Structures are given as structure tokens and as C-alpha cells.
Amino acid sequence: MSTVAVPELRERFWERYSLEEMTDAEWEALCDGCGQCCQIKLEDPDSGERAITDVVCRLMDTTTARCSDYDNRFSRVPECLQLSRDKLEEYSWLPNSCAYRRLYEHRALAGWHPLRAGSDRRMREKGISVAGRVYSEANVTDAQLDDHIIAILPIAPSFR
Ligand code: SF4
């Protein structure tokens, strides 16, 4: 029988430790895999207005919302951003549902979050995951992106 090592997560670590105090495994476990951060955003250089599209990074498997080459994503997609503890204040574009944003803003982890709910079933029922609702940028031209805008973001979003 083969076994897979499961990283140790401290009990309800998201309530007991700050983002800075979490282990790397706990930090990674906060990601619910919704895929919303992989949606392509557009910004008007004049007005600063930002829009979100239903087009996602070419590495995403759009049926699962998971990265198809997570280990090599930075070499294959240089513009892919790694969320890090010391730069969270820069990530105002993260969705309100994102665990990193919620904890940074001193909000509780949502009840549907897999860490609290025990699986991703409730997250999927809530429509948090983009799985099955997005298009790969591999199949969309730059000229078509405007037709894929699904929401306008605030010009100067408050992140706190
Ligand atoms: S938006 Fe947040 S929770 Fe969702 S995939 Fe991105 S980092 Fe993970």
C-alpha cells in the first residue's frame, strides 16, 4: 500500500494564529481553490477603472478550476503572482471570499470554507468556485476580452 504524507495542520489554526505565525502548510491550506484569482482583470489606464472577466489563465483546467501545472506555473506563466505574507496589502484585487483577504481584514473564515466544512461541497454549492463557468485565455483573443467582462471593480477598493 502506498501512503501520501499529509502536512500537519494545527487544530483550527486559522483562528488561533496570525497569517505571519502560520506554517507554510497552513498558509497553503487556506486557499480554497476557487480559481477566482486566476481570472483575467482589465484596467483602464485613464480612469483606473478595473473590470473582471470570465477568462482565466491558460494553465487552469476550467472544469476543476485547478492549475494544471502548479509546480511550474511561475516559469510557464511569468505574470503569475505568488501570494506572500508580506505583500497582502497589495492584493486588493483578491475576491471578498478569499481566505487570505478575509483573515488579513480580520474577518472569520467563511462557514463554507473546506477547512471548516470538511470538504469543498458547500463551497461549490455556494458558487464560489469558477469551475465550469470560465473560458481559457488560450481560446479567447485580446480583441474578444471586452465581451467577457462580467463585473466592474471599485476604482479605489478599500482593503481593510
Ligand atoms: S482567490 Fe484566494 S482562495 Fe481562491 S484560488 Fe485564489 S488564493 Fe485561493
mmCIF file of C-alpha atoms and ligand atoms in Angstrom:
data_model
loop_
_atom_site.group_PDB
_atom_site.id
_atom_site.type_symbol
_atom_site.label_atom_id
_atom_site.label_comp_id
_atom_site.label_asym_id
_atom_site.label_seq_id
_atom_site.Cartn_x
_atom_site.Cartn_y
_atom_site.Cartn_z
ATOM 1 C CA MET A 1 0.000 0.000 0.000
ATOM 2 C CA SER A 2 1.380 3.417 -0.877
ATOM 3 C CA THR A 3 0.921 6.281 1.521
ATOM 4 C CA VAL A 4 0.931 10.024 0.957
ATOM 5 C CA ALA A 5 2.372 12.347 3.590
ATOM 6 C CA VAL A 6 -0.256 14.826 4.787
ATOM 7 C CA PRO A 7 1.181 18.078 6.117
ATOM 8 C CA GLU A 8 0.432 18.661 9.777
ATOM 9 C CA LEU A 9 -2.104 21.409 10.362
ATOM 10 C CA ARG A 10 -2.659 22.718 13.888
ATOM 11 C CA GLU A 11 -6.242 22.484 15.104
ATOM 12 C CA ARG A 12 -8.325 25.474 13.933
ATOM 13 C CA PHE A 13 -5.057 27.265 13.155
ATOM 14 C CA TRP A 14 -6.902 29.973 11.209
ATOM 15 C CA GLU A 15 -8.496 31.186 14.451
ATOM 16 C CA ARG A 16 -5.501 30.763 16.736
ATOM 17 C CA TYR A 17 -2.578 32.094 14.723
ATOM 18 C CA SER A 18 -1.930 35.180 12.648
ATOM 19 C CA LEU A 19 -1.012 34.857 8.978
ATOM 20 C CA GLU A 20 2.610 35.519 9.958
ATOM 21 C CA GLU A 21 2.551 32.728 12.546
ATOM 22 C CA MET A 22 1.192 30.059 10.216
ATOM 23 C CA THR A 23 3.406 27.316 8.844
ATOM 24 C CA ASP A 24 3.868 27.049 5.098
ATOM 25 C CA ALA A 25 1.479 24.067 5.032
ATOM 26 C CA GLU A 26 -1.182 26.052 6.923
ATOM 27 C CA TRP A 27 -0.714 29.036 4.620
ATOM 28 C CA GLU A 28 -1.222 26.801 1.591
ATOM 29 C CA ALA A 29 -4.265 25.122 3.177
ATOM 30 C CA LEU A 30 -6.048 28.486 3.380
ATOM 31 C CA CYS A 31 -6.507 28.502 -0.386
ATOM 32 C CA ASP A 32 -9.931 27.057 -1.166
ATOM 33 C CA GLY A 33 -9.000 26.533 -4.818
ATOM 34 C CA CYS A 34 -11.834 28.718 -6.084
ATOM 35 C CA GLY A 35 -9.753 29.942 -9.023
ATOM 36 C CA GLN A 36 -11.121 33.495 -8.848
ATOM 37 C CA CYS A 37 -7.631 34.977 -8.591
ATOM 38 C CA CYS A 38 -6.780 33.405 -11.956
ATOM 39 C CA GLN A 39 -9.498 35.377 -13.759
ATOM 40 C CA ILE A 40 -8.085 37.998 -16.113
ATOM 41 C CA LYS A 41 -8.646 41.584 -14.987
ATOM 42 C CA LEU A 42 -8.608 44.622 -17.237
ATOM 43 C CA GLU A 43 -7.682 48.135 -16.186
ATOM 44 C CA ASP A 44 -8.447 51.407 -17.964
ATOM 45 C CA PRO A 45 -5.167 53.358 -17.747
ATOM 46 C CA ASP A 46 -7.009 56.691 -17.863
ATOM 47 C CA SER A 47 -9.862 56.203 -15.411
ATOM 48 C CA GLY A 48 -8.276 53.487 -13.293
ATOM 49 C CA GLU A 49 -11.498 51.539 -13.652
ATOM 50 C CA ARG A 50 -10.946 47.825 -13.351
ATOM 51 C CA ALA A 51 -13.027 45.019 -14.742
ATOM 52 C CA ILE A 52 -13.062 41.316 -14.147
ATOM 53 C CA THR A 53 -13.630 38.811 -16.931
ATOM 54 C CA ASP A 54 -14.757 35.207 -17.131
ATOM 55 C CA VAL A 55 -11.497 34.370 -18.910
ATOM 56 C CA VAL A 56 -8.795 32.597 -16.932
ATOM 57 C CA CYS A 57 -5.122 31.788 -17.128
ATOM 58 C CA ARG A 58 -4.234 29.309 -19.847
ATOM 59 C CA LEU A 59 -2.864 26.847 -17.289
ATOM 60 C CA MET A 60 -6.189 26.454 -15.497
ATOM 61 C CA ASP A 61 -8.242 23.321 -16.017
ATOM 62 C CA THR A 62 -11.559 25.105 -16.443
ATOM 63 C CA THR A 63 -13.554 22.036 -15.422
ATOM 64 C CA THR A 64 -11.932 21.868 -11.959
ATOM 65 C CA ALA A 65 -10.583 25.435 -11.517
ATOM 66 C CA ARG A 66 -7.222 23.906 -10.614
ATOM 67 C CA CYS A 67 -3.860 24.837 -12.076
ATOM 68 C CA SER A 68 -2.771 22.126 -14.490
ATOM 69 C CA ASP A 69 0.936 22.690 -13.761
ATOM 70 C CA TYR A 70 1.095 24.216 -10.286
ATOM 71 C CA ASP A 71 4.755 23.344 -9.636
ATOM 72 C CA ASN A 72 5.952 25.041 -12.824
ATOM 73 C CA ARG A 73 3.423 27.862 -13.006
ATOM 74 C CA PHE A 74 5.935 30.677 -12.495
ATOM 75 C CA SER A 75 8.228 29.529 -15.281
ATOM 76 C CA ARG A 76 5.350 28.853 -17.653
ATOM 77 C CA VAL A 77 3.345 31.979 -16.781
ATOM 78 C CA PRO A 78 5.796 34.684 -15.666
ATOM 79 C CA GLU A 79 2.979 37.080 -14.747
ATOM 80 C CA CYS A 80 1.517 34.567 -12.267
ATOM 81 C CA LEU A 81 1.719 36.109 -8.799
ATOM 82 C CA GLN A 82 2.709 34.253 -5.662
ATOM 83 C CA LEU A 83 0.726 35.402 -2.671
ATOM 84 C CA SER A 84 3.079 36.098 0.197
ATOM 85 C CA ARG A 85 2.504 37.183 3.762
ATOM 86 C CA ASP A 86 4.468 40.419 3.470
ATOM 87 C CA LYS A 87 2.624 41.695 0.382
ATOM 88 C CA LEU A 88 -1.001 41.019 1.208
ATOM 89 C CA GLU A 89 -1.840 44.710 1.394
ATOM 90 C CA GLU A 90 -1.093 44.871 -2.348
ATOM 91 C CA TYR A 91 -3.680 42.280 -3.275
ATOM 92 C CA SER A 92 -6.777 44.448 -3.279
ATOM 93 C CA TRP A 93 -7.997 42.504 -6.291
ATOM 94 C CA LEU A 94 -8.478 39.290 -4.339
ATOM 95 C CA PRO A 95 -12.177 38.382 -4.105
ATOM 96 C CA ASN A 96 -14.027 39.074 -0.885
ATOM 97 C CA SER A 97 -14.454 35.345 -0.409
ATOM 98 C CA CYS A 98 -10.698 34.636 -0.455
ATOM 99 C CA ALA A 99 -9.413 33.299 2.863
ATOM 100 C CA TYR A 100 -6.224 35.337 2.647
ATOM 101 C CA ARG A 101 -8.176 38.531 2.200
ATOM 102 C CA ARG A 102 -10.691 37.654 4.904
ATOM 103 C CA LEU A 103 -8.039 36.898 7.517
ATOM 104 C CA TYR A 104 -5.995 39.935 6.520
ATOM 105 C CA GLU A 105 -9.118 42.026 7.107
ATOM 106 C CA HIS A 106 -9.668 40.311 10.477
ATOM 107 C CA ARG A 107 -12.786 38.562 9.235
ATOM 108 C CA ALA A 108 -13.568 34.946 10.076
ATOM 109 C CA LEU A 109 -13.114 32.120 7.637
ATOM 110 C CA ALA A 110 -16.431 31.523 5.883
ATOM 111 C CA GLY A 111 -18.538 28.626 7.126
ATOM 112 C CA TRP A 112 -18.436 27.064 3.657
ATOM 113 C CA HIS A 113 -14.621 27.061 3.561
ATOM 114 C CA PRO A 114 -13.320 23.481 3.162
ATOM 115 C CA LEU A 115 -11.282 23.806 6.364
ATOM 116 C CA ARG A 116 -14.478 24.458 8.340
ATOM 117 C CA ALA A 117 -16.957 22.461 6.275
ATOM 118 C CA GLY A 118 -14.702 19.405 5.929
ATOM 119 C CA SER A 119 -14.932 19.280 2.132
ATOM 120 C CA ASP A 120 -15.384 21.622 -0.822
ATOM 121 C CA ARG A 121 -19.026 20.604 -1.315
ATOM 122 C CA ARG A 122 -20.535 23.691 0.351
ATOM 123 C CA MET A 123 -18.086 25.974 -1.424
ATOM 124 C CA ARG A 124 -19.198 24.565 -4.759
ATOM 125 C CA GLU A 125 -22.881 24.800 -3.834
ATOM 126 C CA LYS A 126 -22.346 28.473 -2.975
ATOM 127 C CA GLY A 127 -20.907 29.110 -6.429
ATOM 128 C CA ILE A 128 -17.548 30.246 -5.054
ATOM 129 C CA SER A 129 -15.530 28.076 -7.449
ATOM 130 C CA VAL A 130 -15.239 29.228 -11.047
ATOM 131 C CA ALA A 131 -15.114 25.614 -12.267
ATOM 132 C CA GLY A 132 -17.254 25.149 -15.360
ATOM 133 C CA ARG A 133 -18.082 28.872 -15.585
ATOM 134 C CA VAL A 134 -14.980 30.303 -17.248
ATOM 135 C CA TYR A 135 -13.075 30.260 -20.538
ATOM 136 C CA SER A 136 -9.376 29.626 -21.036
ATOM 137 C CA GLU A 137 -7.401 32.544 -22.418
ATOM 138 C CA ALA A 138 -5.984 30.005 -24.864
ATOM 139 C CA ASN A 139 -9.350 30.183 -26.642
ATOM 140 C CA VAL A 140 -10.027 33.928 -26.390
ATOM 141 C CA THR A 141 -8.286 36.683 -28.354
ATOM 142 C CA ASP A 142 -7.329 40.033 -26.823
ATOM 143 C CA ALA A 143 -9.943 41.702 -29.035
ATOM 144 C CA GLN A 144 -12.644 39.482 -27.506
ATOM 145 C CA LEU A 145 -11.767 40.215 -23.883
ATOM 146 C CA ASP A 146 -14.146 43.195 -23.562
ATOM 147 C CA ASP A 147 -17.022 40.876 -24.429
ATOM 148 C CA HIS A 148 -16.078 38.712 -21.453
ATOM 149 C CA ILE A 149 -16.319 41.409 -18.781
ATOM 150 C CA ILE A 150 -18.606 40.209 -16.007
ATOM 151 C CA ALA A 151 -18.106 42.851 -13.310
ATOM 152 C CA ILE A 152 -16.605 46.280 -12.724
ATOM 153 C CA LEU A 153 -14.424 46.605 -9.630
ATOM 154 C CA PRO A 154 -14.310 49.736 -7.468
ATOM 155 C CA ILE A 155 -11.681 52.241 -8.648
ATOM 156 C CA ALA A 156 -10.026 52.543 -5.272
ATOM 157 C CA PRO A 157 -11.046 49.485 -3.303
ATOM 158 C CA SER A 158 -10.554 49.554 0.411
ATOM 159 C CA PHE A 159 -8.645 46.534 1.543
ATOM 160 C CA ARG A 160 -9.297 46.991 5.260
HETATM 161 S S1 SF4 B 1 -8.912 33.674 -4.727
HETATM 162 FE FE1 SF4 B 1 -7.860 33.096 -2.822
HETATM 163 S S2 SF4 B 1 -8.860 31.200 -2.177
HETATM 164 FE FE2 SF4 B 1 -9.417 31.497 -4.341
HETATM 165 S S3 SF4 B 1 -7.856 30.336 -5.506
HETATM 166 FE FE3 SF4 B 1 -7.115 32.444 -5.323
HETATM 167 S S4 SF4 B 1 -5.782 32.463 -3.474
HETATM 168 FE FE4 SF4 B 1 -7.067 30.576 -3.396
#
